[in-house]
Coordinates of C-alpha atoms in Angstrom, one line a residue:
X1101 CA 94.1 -199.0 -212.8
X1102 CA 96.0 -202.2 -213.8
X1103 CA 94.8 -201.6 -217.4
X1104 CA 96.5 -198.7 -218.6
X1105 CA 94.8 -197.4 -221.4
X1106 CA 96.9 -197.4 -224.6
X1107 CA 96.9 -195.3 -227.7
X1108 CA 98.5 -195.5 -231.6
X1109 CA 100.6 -193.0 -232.7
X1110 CA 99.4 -191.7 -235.6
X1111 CA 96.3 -192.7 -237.1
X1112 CA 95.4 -195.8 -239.3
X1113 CA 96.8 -195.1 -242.4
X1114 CA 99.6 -192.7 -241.3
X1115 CA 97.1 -189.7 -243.1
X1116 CA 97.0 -186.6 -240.7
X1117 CA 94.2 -186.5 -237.8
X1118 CA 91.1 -184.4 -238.3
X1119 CA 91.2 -180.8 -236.8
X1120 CA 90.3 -180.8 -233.2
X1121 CA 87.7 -177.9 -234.5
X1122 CA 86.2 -180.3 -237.1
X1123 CA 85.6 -183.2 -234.6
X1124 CA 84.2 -180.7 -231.7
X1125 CA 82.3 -179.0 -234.8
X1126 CA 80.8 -182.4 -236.0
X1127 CA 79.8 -184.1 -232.2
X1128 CA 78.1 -180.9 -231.3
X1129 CA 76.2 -181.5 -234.7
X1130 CA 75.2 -184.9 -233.9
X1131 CA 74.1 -184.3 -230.3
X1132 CA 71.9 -181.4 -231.2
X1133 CA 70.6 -183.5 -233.9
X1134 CA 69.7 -186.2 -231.8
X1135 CA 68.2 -184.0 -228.7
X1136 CA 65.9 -182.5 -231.7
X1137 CA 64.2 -186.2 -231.2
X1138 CA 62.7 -184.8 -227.8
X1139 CA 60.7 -181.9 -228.7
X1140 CA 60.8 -183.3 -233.0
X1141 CA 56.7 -184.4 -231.9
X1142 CA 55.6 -181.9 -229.6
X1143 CA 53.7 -179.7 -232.3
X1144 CA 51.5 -182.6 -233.5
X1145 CA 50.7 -184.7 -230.3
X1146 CA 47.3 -182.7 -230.1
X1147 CA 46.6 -184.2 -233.6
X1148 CA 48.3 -187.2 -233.4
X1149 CA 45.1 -189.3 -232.2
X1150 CA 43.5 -188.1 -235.8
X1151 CA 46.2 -188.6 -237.7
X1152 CA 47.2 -192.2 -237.0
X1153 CA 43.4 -193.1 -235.9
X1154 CA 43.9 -193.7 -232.3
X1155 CA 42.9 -192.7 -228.6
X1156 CA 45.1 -190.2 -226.9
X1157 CA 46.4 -192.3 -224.5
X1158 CA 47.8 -194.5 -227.2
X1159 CA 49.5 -192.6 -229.4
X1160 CA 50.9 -190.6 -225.7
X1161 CA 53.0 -193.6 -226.0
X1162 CA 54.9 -191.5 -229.4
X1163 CA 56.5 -189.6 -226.8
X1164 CA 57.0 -192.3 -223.7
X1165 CA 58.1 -195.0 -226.1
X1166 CA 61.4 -192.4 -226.9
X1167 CA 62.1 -191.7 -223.0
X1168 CA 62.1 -195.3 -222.4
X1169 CA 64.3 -196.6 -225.0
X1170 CA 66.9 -193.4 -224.5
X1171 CA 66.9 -194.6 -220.7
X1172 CA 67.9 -198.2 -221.6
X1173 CA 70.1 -196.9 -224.7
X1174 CA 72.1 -194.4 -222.9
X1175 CA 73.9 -196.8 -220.2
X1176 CA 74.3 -199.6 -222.9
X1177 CA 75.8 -197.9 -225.9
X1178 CA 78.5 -195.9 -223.4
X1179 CA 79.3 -199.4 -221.8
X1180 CA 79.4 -200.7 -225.6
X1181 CA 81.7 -197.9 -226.5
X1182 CA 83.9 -198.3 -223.7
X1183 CA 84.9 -202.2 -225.1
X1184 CA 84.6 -202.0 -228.9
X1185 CA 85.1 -198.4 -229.8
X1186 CA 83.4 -195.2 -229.2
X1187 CA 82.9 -193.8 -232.8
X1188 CA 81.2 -197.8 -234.0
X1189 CA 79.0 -197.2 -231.4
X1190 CA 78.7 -193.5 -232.1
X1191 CA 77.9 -194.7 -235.7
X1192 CA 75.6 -197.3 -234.4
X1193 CA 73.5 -194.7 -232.7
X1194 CA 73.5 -191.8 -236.1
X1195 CA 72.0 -195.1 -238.1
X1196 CA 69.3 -196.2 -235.6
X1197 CA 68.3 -192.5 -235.4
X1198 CA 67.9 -192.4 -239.5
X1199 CA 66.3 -195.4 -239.3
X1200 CA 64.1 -194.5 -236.8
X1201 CA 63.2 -191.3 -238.7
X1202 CA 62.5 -192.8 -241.8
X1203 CA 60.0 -195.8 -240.5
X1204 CA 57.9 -192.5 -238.7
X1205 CA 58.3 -190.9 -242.0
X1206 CA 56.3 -193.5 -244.1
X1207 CA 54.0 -194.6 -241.0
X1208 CA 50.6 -193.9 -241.6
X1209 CA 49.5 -196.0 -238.2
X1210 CA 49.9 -196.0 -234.6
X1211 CA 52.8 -199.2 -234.5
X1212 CA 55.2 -198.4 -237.0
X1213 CA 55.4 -194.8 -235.5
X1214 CA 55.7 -195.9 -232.3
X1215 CA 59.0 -198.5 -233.4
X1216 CA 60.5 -195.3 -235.1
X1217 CA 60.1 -193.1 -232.2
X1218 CA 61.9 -196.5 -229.9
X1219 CA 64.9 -196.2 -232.8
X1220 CA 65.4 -192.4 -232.5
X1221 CA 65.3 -193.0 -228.6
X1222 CA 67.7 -195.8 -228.8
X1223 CA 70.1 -192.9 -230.9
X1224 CA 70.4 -191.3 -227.5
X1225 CA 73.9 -192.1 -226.4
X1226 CA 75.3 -189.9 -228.8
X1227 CA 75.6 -187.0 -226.5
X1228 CA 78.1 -189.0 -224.0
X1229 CA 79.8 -191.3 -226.4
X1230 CA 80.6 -187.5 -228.0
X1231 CA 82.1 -186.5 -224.6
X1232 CA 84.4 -189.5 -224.6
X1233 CA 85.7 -189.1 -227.7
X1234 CA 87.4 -185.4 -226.6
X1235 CA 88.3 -186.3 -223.6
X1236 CA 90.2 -189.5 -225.9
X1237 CA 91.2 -187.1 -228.5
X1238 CA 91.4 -183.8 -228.4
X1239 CA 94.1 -182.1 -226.8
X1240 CA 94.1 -180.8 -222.7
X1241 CA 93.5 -176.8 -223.8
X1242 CA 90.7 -177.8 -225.7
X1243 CA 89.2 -180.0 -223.8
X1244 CA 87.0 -178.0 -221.2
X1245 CA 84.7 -176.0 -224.0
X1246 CA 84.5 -178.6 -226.2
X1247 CA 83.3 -181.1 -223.4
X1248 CA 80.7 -178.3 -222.2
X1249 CA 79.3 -177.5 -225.8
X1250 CA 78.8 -181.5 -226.0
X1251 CA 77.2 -181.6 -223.0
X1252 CA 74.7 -178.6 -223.7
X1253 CA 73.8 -179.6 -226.7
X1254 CA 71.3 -181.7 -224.5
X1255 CA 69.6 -179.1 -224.0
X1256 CA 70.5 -176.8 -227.2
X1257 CA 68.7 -178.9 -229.2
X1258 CA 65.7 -179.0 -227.1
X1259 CA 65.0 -175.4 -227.1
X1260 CA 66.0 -174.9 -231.2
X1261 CA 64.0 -178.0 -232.1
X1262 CA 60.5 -176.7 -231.2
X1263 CA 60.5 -173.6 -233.4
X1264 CA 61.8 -175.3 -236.4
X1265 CA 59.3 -178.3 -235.8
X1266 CA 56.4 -175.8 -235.3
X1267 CA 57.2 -174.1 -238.7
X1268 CA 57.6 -177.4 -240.3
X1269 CA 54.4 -178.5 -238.7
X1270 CA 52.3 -175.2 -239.7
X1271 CA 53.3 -175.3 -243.4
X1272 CA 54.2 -178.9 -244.3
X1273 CA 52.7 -182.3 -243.9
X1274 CA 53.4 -184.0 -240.7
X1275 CA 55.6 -186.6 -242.0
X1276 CA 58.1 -184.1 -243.6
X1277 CA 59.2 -183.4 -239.6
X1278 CA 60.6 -186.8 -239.7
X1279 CA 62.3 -186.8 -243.7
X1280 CA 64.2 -183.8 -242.4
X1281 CA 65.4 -185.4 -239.3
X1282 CA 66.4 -188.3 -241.4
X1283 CA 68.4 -185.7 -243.6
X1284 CA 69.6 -184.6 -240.7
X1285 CA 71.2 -187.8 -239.4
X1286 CA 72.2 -188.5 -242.7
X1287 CA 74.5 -185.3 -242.6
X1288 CA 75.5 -186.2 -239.1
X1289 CA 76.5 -190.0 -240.3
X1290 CA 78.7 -189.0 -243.0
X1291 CA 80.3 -186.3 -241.2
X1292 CA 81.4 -188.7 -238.5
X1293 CA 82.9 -191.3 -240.7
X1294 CA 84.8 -188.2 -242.4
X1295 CA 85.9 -186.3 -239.3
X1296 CA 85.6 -188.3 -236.0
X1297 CA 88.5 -190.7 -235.4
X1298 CA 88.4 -194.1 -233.3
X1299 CA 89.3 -194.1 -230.2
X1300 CA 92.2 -196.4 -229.0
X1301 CA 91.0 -196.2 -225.3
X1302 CA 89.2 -199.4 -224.9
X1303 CA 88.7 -202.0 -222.3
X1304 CA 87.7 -205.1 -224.1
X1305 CA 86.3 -208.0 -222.6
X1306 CA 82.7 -209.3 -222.3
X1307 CA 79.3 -207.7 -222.2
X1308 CA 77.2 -207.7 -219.3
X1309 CA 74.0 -209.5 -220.7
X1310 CA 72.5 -209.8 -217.6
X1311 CA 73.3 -206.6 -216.2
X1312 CA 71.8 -204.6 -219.2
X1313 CA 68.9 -206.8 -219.1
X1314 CA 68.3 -206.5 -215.8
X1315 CA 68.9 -202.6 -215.8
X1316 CA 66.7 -201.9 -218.7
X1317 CA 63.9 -203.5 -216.7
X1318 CA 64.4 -201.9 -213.7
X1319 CA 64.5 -198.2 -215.5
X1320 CA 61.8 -199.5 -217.8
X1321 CA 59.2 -199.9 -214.5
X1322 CA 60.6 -196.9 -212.6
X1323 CA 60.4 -194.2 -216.0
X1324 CA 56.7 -195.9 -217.1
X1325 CA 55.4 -195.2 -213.8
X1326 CA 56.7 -191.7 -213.2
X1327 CA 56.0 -190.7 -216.6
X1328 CA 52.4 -192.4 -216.7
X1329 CA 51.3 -192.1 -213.2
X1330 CA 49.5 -189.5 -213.6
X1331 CA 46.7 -191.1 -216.5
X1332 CA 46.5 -194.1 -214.2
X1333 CA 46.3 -192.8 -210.9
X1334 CA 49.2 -192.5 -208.2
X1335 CA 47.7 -194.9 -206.3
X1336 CA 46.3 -197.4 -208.8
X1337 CA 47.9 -200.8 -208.6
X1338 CA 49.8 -200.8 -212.0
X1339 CA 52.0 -197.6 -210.8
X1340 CA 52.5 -198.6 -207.5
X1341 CA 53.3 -202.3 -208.5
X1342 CA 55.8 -200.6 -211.1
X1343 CA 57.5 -198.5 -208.4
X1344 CA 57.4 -201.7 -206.5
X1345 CA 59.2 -204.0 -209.7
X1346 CA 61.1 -201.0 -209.8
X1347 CA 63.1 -201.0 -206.5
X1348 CA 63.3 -205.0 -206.7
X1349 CA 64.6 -205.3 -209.9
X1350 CA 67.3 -202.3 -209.6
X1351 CA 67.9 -203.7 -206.2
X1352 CA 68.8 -207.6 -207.6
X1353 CA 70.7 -205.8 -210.2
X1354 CA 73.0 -203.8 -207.7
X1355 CA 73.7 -207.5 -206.4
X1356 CA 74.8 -208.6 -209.1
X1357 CA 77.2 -205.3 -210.5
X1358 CA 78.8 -206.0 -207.6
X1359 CA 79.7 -209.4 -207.7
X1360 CA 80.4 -210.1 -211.4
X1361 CA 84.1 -209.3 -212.9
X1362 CA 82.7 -207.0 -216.0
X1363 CA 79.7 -205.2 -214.9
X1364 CA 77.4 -202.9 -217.4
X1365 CA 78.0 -200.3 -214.7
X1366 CA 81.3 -200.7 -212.1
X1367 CA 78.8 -199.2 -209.3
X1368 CA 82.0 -199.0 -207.4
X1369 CA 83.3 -196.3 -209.4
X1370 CA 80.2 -194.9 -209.6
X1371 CA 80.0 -194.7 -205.8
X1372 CA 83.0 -192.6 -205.5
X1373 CA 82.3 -189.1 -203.7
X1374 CA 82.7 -186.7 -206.7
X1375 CA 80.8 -189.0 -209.1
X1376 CA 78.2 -189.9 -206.8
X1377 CA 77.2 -186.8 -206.1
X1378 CA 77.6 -185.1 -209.1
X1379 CA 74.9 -187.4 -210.6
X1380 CA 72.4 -186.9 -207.5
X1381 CA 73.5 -183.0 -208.3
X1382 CA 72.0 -184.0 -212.2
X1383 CA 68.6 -185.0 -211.0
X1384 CA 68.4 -181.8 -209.8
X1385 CA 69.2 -180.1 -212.5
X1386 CA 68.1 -181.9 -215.1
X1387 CA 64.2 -181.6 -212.9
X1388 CA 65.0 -177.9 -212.7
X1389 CA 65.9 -177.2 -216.6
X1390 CA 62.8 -179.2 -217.8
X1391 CA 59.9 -176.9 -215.7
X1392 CA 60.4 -174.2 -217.7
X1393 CA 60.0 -176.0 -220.7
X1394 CA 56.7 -177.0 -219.1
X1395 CA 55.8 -173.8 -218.0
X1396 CA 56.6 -171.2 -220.6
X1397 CA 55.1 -172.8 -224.1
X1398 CA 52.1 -173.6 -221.9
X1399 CA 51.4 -169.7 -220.4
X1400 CA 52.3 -168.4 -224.2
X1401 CA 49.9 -170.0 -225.9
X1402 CA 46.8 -170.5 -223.3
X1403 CA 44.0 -168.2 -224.1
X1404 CA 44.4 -164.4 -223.5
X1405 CA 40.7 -164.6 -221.7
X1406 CA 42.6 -166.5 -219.0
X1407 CA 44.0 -163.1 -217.6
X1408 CA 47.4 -164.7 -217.3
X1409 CA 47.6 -166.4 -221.1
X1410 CA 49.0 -164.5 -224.1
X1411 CA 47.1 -166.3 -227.1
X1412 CA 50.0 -166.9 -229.2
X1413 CA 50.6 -169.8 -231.6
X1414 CA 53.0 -172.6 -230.9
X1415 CA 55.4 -171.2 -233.7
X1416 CA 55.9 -168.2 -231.4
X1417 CA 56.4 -170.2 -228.3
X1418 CA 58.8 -171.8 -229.8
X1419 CA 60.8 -169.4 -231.0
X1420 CA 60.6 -167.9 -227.0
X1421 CA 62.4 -170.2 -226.6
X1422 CA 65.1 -171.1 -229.3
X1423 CA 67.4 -168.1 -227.6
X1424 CA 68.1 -170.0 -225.0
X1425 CA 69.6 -172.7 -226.6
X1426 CA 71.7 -169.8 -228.3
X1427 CA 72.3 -168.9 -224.8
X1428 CA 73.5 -172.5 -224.2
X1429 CA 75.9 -172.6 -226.4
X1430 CA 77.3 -169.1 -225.8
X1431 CA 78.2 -170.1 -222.2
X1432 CA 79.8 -172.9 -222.9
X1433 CA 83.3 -171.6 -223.2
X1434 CA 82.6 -169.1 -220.6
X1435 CA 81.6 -172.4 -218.4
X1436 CA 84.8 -174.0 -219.0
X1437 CA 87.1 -171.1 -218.5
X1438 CA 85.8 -170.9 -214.8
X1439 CA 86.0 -174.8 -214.6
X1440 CA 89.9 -174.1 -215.6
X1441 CA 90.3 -171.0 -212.8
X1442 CA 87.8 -172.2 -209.9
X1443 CA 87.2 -175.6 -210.6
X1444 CA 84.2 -177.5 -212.0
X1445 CA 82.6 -177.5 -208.6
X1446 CA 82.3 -173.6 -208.7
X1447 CA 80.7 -173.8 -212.2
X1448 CA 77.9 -176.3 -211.4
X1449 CA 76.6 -174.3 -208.1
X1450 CA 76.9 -170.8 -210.5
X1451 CA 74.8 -172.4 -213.0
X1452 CA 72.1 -173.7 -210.5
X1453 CA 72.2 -170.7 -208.8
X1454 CA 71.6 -168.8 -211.9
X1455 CA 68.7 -171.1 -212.9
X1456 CA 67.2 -170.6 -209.5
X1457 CA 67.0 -166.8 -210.1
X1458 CA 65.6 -167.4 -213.4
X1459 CA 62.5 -169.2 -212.2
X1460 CA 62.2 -166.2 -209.3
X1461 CA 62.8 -163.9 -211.9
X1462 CA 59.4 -165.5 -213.7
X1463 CA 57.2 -165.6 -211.1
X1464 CA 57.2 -161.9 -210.8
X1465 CA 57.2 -161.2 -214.8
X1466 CA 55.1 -163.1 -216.9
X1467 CA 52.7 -161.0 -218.2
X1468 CA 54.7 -159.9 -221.6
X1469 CA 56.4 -162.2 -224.4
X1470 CA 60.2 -160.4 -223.5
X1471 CA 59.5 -161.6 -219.6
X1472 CA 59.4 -165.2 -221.2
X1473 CA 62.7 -164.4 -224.0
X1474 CA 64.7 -162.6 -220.4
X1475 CA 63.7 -165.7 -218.7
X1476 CA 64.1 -168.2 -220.7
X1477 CA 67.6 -166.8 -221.7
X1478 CA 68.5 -166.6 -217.7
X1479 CA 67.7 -170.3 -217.2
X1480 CA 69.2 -171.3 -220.3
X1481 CA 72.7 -169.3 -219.4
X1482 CA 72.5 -171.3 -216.0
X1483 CA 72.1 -174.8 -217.1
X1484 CA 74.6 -174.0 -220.3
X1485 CA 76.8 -173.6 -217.2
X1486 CA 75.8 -176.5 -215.3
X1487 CA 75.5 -179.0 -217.4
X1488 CA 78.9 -177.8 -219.1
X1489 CA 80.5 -178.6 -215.8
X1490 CA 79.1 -182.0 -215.0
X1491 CA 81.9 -183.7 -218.3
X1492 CA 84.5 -182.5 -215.9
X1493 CA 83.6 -183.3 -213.0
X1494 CA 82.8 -187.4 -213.5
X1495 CA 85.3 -187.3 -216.1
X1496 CA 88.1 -186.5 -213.5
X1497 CA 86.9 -189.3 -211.0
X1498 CA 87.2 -192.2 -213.3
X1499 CA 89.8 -193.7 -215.4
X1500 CA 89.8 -192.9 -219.3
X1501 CA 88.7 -196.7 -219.8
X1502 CA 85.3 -196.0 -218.2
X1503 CA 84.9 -192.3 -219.7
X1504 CA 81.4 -193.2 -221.9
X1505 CA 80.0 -195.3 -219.1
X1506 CA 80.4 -192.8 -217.0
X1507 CA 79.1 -190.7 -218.8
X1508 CA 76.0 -192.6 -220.0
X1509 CA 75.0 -192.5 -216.9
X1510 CA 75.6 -188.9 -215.7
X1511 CA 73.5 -188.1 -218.8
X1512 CA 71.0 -191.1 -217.6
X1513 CA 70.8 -189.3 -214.6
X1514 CA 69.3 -185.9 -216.3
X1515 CA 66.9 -187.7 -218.2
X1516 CA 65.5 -189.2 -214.5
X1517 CA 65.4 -185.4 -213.2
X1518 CA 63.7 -184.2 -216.5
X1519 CA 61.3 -186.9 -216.2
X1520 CA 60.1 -186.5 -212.4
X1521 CA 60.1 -182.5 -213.4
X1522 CA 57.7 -183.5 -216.1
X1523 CA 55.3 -185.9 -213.8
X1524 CA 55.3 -183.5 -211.0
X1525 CA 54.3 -180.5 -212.7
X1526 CA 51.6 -182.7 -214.2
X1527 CA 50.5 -183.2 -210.9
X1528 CA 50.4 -179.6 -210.0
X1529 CA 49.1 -178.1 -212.8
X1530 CA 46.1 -180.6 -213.1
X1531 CA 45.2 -179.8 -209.6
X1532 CA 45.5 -176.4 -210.0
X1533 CA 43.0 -175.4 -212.4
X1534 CA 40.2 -172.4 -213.6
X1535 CA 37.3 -172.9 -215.3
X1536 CA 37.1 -171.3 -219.1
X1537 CA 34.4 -171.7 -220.9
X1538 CA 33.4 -175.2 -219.1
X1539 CA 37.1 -176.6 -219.7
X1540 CA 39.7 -177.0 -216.9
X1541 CA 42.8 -174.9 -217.2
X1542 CA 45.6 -174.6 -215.2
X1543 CA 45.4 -171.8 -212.8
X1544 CA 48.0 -168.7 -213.0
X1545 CA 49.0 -169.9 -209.4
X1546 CA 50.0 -173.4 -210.9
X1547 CA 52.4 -172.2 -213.3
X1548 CA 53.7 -169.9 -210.3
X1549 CA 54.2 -173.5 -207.8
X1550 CA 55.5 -174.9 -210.9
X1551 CA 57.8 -172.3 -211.2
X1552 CA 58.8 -172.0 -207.3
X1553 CA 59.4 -175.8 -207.7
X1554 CA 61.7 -175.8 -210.7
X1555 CA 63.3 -172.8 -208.5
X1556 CA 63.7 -175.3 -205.3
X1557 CA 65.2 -178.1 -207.4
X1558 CA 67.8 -175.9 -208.2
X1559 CA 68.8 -174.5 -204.9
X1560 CA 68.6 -178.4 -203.9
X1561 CA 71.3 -178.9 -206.3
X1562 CA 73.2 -176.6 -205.0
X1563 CA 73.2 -177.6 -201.6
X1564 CA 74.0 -181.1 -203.5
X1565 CA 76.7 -179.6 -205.3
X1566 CA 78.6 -178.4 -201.9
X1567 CA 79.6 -181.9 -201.1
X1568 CA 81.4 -182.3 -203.8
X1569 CA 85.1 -182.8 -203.5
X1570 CA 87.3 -179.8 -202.9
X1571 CA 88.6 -179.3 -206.8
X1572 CA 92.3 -178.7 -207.3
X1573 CA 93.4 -177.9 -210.8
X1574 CA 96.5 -179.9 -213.0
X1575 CA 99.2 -178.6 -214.8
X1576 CA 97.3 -179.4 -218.0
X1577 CA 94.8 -176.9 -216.6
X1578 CA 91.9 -179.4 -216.5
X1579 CA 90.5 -178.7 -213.1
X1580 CA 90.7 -183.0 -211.2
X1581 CA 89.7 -184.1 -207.8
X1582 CA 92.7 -183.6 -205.3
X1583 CA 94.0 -187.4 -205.7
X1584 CA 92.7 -187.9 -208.9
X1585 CA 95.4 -186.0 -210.8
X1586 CA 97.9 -188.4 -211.4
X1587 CA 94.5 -190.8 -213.3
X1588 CA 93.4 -187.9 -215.4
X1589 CA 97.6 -186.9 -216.7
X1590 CA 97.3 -190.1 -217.9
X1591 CA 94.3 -190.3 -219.9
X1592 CA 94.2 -186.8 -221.1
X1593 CA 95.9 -186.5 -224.7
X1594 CA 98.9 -184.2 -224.2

């Protein structure tokens, strides 16, 4: 790159930096804090229509109105924290996420809780603004865990969020779910300005108006139509002329990446081998993580009259769930000490290997709340290692300079998979139904296609995953592209 990226010394002030354990510590914190924001509603949406004294398919929009915004967020903020500064942006992101939590903790109505739920979305881009900062700060043998726990936490936070938010939900009143996340934030905010240093690495220069206007449109038509499709009909003319807007607008906006001097997103980068396929490898995975999310809550609580339902409450669903994101977590070192020995490659197809045999492993026991703990613990030990891998892979094909753009859109990239996951298993489990009691359920053999699905993605990934470039490893022992190794010794603090 002709614009070396260039670092101070010391930092402002000449004090001594923060620990690398108190700034891995801390970004963790903030990303599972802000991937709470997912699953923060999911134990009041069935009450939501009384509570803010609307139809269902209006106050749906509580949960579509976060995806959306996160989608457009995620690219913009890493772009943003490339040229002004990682942490402002990181900071940026803890305050619209407070914000955010606080207007849904005084609304009383459908709009105001509907703009919060848009400000906790737009807090999205902490997770790879988080990832940047390491790879800007922290030193090489550190590097490879600490990337992989910031990366999981995507997913952590997800599976720890729904107990907690059930309990809060059973014993409190609704709006003390969004004071706490507020609290939460808070704690994340002033723990960043006490622990997380700037980042040096920038690359100045102009923003791309146009680009992240245009981009935010184009994910704006494609994510409304996946993720409503299925109340307005596949083939009713405001999805397909969405899908339609979709692939025109993304289209004009790939014309004009390529031709202006500072795009949002340098598509040429992004078209690189390694980095290319590593984010079609994330659609995969992020489809194949999210189906058992859909799945297991669903088959817990549905009546035990069903046959295949186990009648409990969403509180124990939840915590079905929460080891998983223990699980998470736990592999996250393990996840980067193979990324060091066999290269990143060898992590990601583990991991969606692993994930594939958890969803086997399901279909054949899920008639006992431990199936649904083993299970859930399986899946979750697979994607802690796959999504702990992806950091290393796209951050050893581009230059420091573009780290949290990159980044931003690896992590857009999930979100798509999780999404589609989320729309297609609608599909299949509203086709696939019984009758109990004159009310449509899904069928046991729904949650079983589901299930073979979420298993299919993941071997798909896999096959994605083999065309990756052949990984060698640097002296640093951060495992970079063959070619690449010479780019990442020079970003990597030493």
């Amino acid at each position: 790159m002709s614009d070396a990226p260039t670092r101070t010394a010391e930092p402002a002030g000449g004090s001594a930096p923060p620990s690398s354990n108190a700034v891995v510590a801390v970004l963790a914190f903030a990303g599972i804090v802000v991937s709470l924001m997912q699953t923060l509603v999911i134990p009041i949406v069935p009450e939501l229509p009384r509570l803010l004294d609307a139809p269902a398919s209006d106050t749906a929009w509580a949960v579509t109105a976060t995806l959306l915004a996160a989608a457009v967020a995620t690219p913009v903020m890493g772009r943003l924290g490339d040229m002004s500064g990682k942490r402002r942006m990181l900071l940026v992101s803890v305050v619209l996420l407070v914000s955010g939590s606080v207007v849904c903790a005084l609304s009383e109505s459908l709009v105001p809780m509907i703009a919060g739920r848009v400000l906790q979305g737009l807090a999205s881009g902490v997770i790879p603004l988080g990832i940047s900062i390491m790879r800007d700060e922290l030193p090489a043998e550190r590097l490879g865990s600490a990337t992989a726990l910031m990366s999981a936490s995507l997913g952590i936070g997800g599976a720890l969020g729904l107990p907690a938010a059930a309990l809060i939900a059973d014993n409190f009143d609704w709006h003390v779910l969004f004071w706490t996340s507020a609290g939460m934030g808070v704690v994340a905010l002033v723990c960043v300005l006490l622990f997380v240093p700037e980042s040096t690495v920038r690359t100045g220069g102009r923003f791309d108006l146009v680009g992240g206007v245009g981009m935010a449109a184009g994910l704006v038509c494609l994510l409304l139509a996946v993720s409503k499709g299925a109340d307005w009909g596949w083939g009713s003319g405001t999805t397909l002329g969405l899908f339609a807007a979709a692939v025109v607008v993304l289209a004009a906006w790939g014309w004009w990446e390529l031709r202006t001097e500072q795009p949002l997103v340098d598509l040429r980068t992004t078209a690189r081998c390694q980095v290319l396929v590593t984010n079609l490898a994330s659609i995969a995975v992020g489809f194949a993580m999210f189906a058992m999310s859909l799945v297991i809550p669903q088959i817990l609580q549905l009546p035990a009259q069903t046959g295949y339902g186990l009648g409990k409450s969403m509180l124990v669903a939840g915590l079905c769930m929460a080891p998983s994101g223990l699980v998470m977590m736990a592999t996250a070192p393990v996840s980067a000490a193979l990324s060091r020995s066999k290269g990143p490659k060898v992590t990601l197809m583990v991991g969606v290997l692993v994930v594939a045999a958890g969803y086997s492993l399901n279909i054949v026991l899920m008639s006992e709340v431990w199936h649904f703990i083993l299970v859930a613990c399986v899946i979750g030990a697979g994607v802690g290692f796959g999504y702990g891998s992806m950091p290393a892979l796209i951050m050893s094909a581009v230059p420091a300079s573009e780290t949290a753009a990159a980044n931003s859109l690896n992590t857009l990239m999930r979100s798509l998979g999780t999404s589609t996951a989320s729309a297609v298993a609608g599909v299949i489990l509203a086709q696939m139904t019984t009758n109990l009691g004159g009310y449509a359920l899904p069928s046991e053999n729904a949650f079983k296609v589901v299930l073979a699905v979420g298993a299919g993605a993941a071997l798909l990934a896999f096959v994605v995953a083999s065309f990756i470039p052949r990984q060698g490893v640097a002296a640093a022992g951060e495992p970079v592209a063959e070619g690449a190794a010479e780019q990442v010794g020079a970003t990597v603090k030493s």
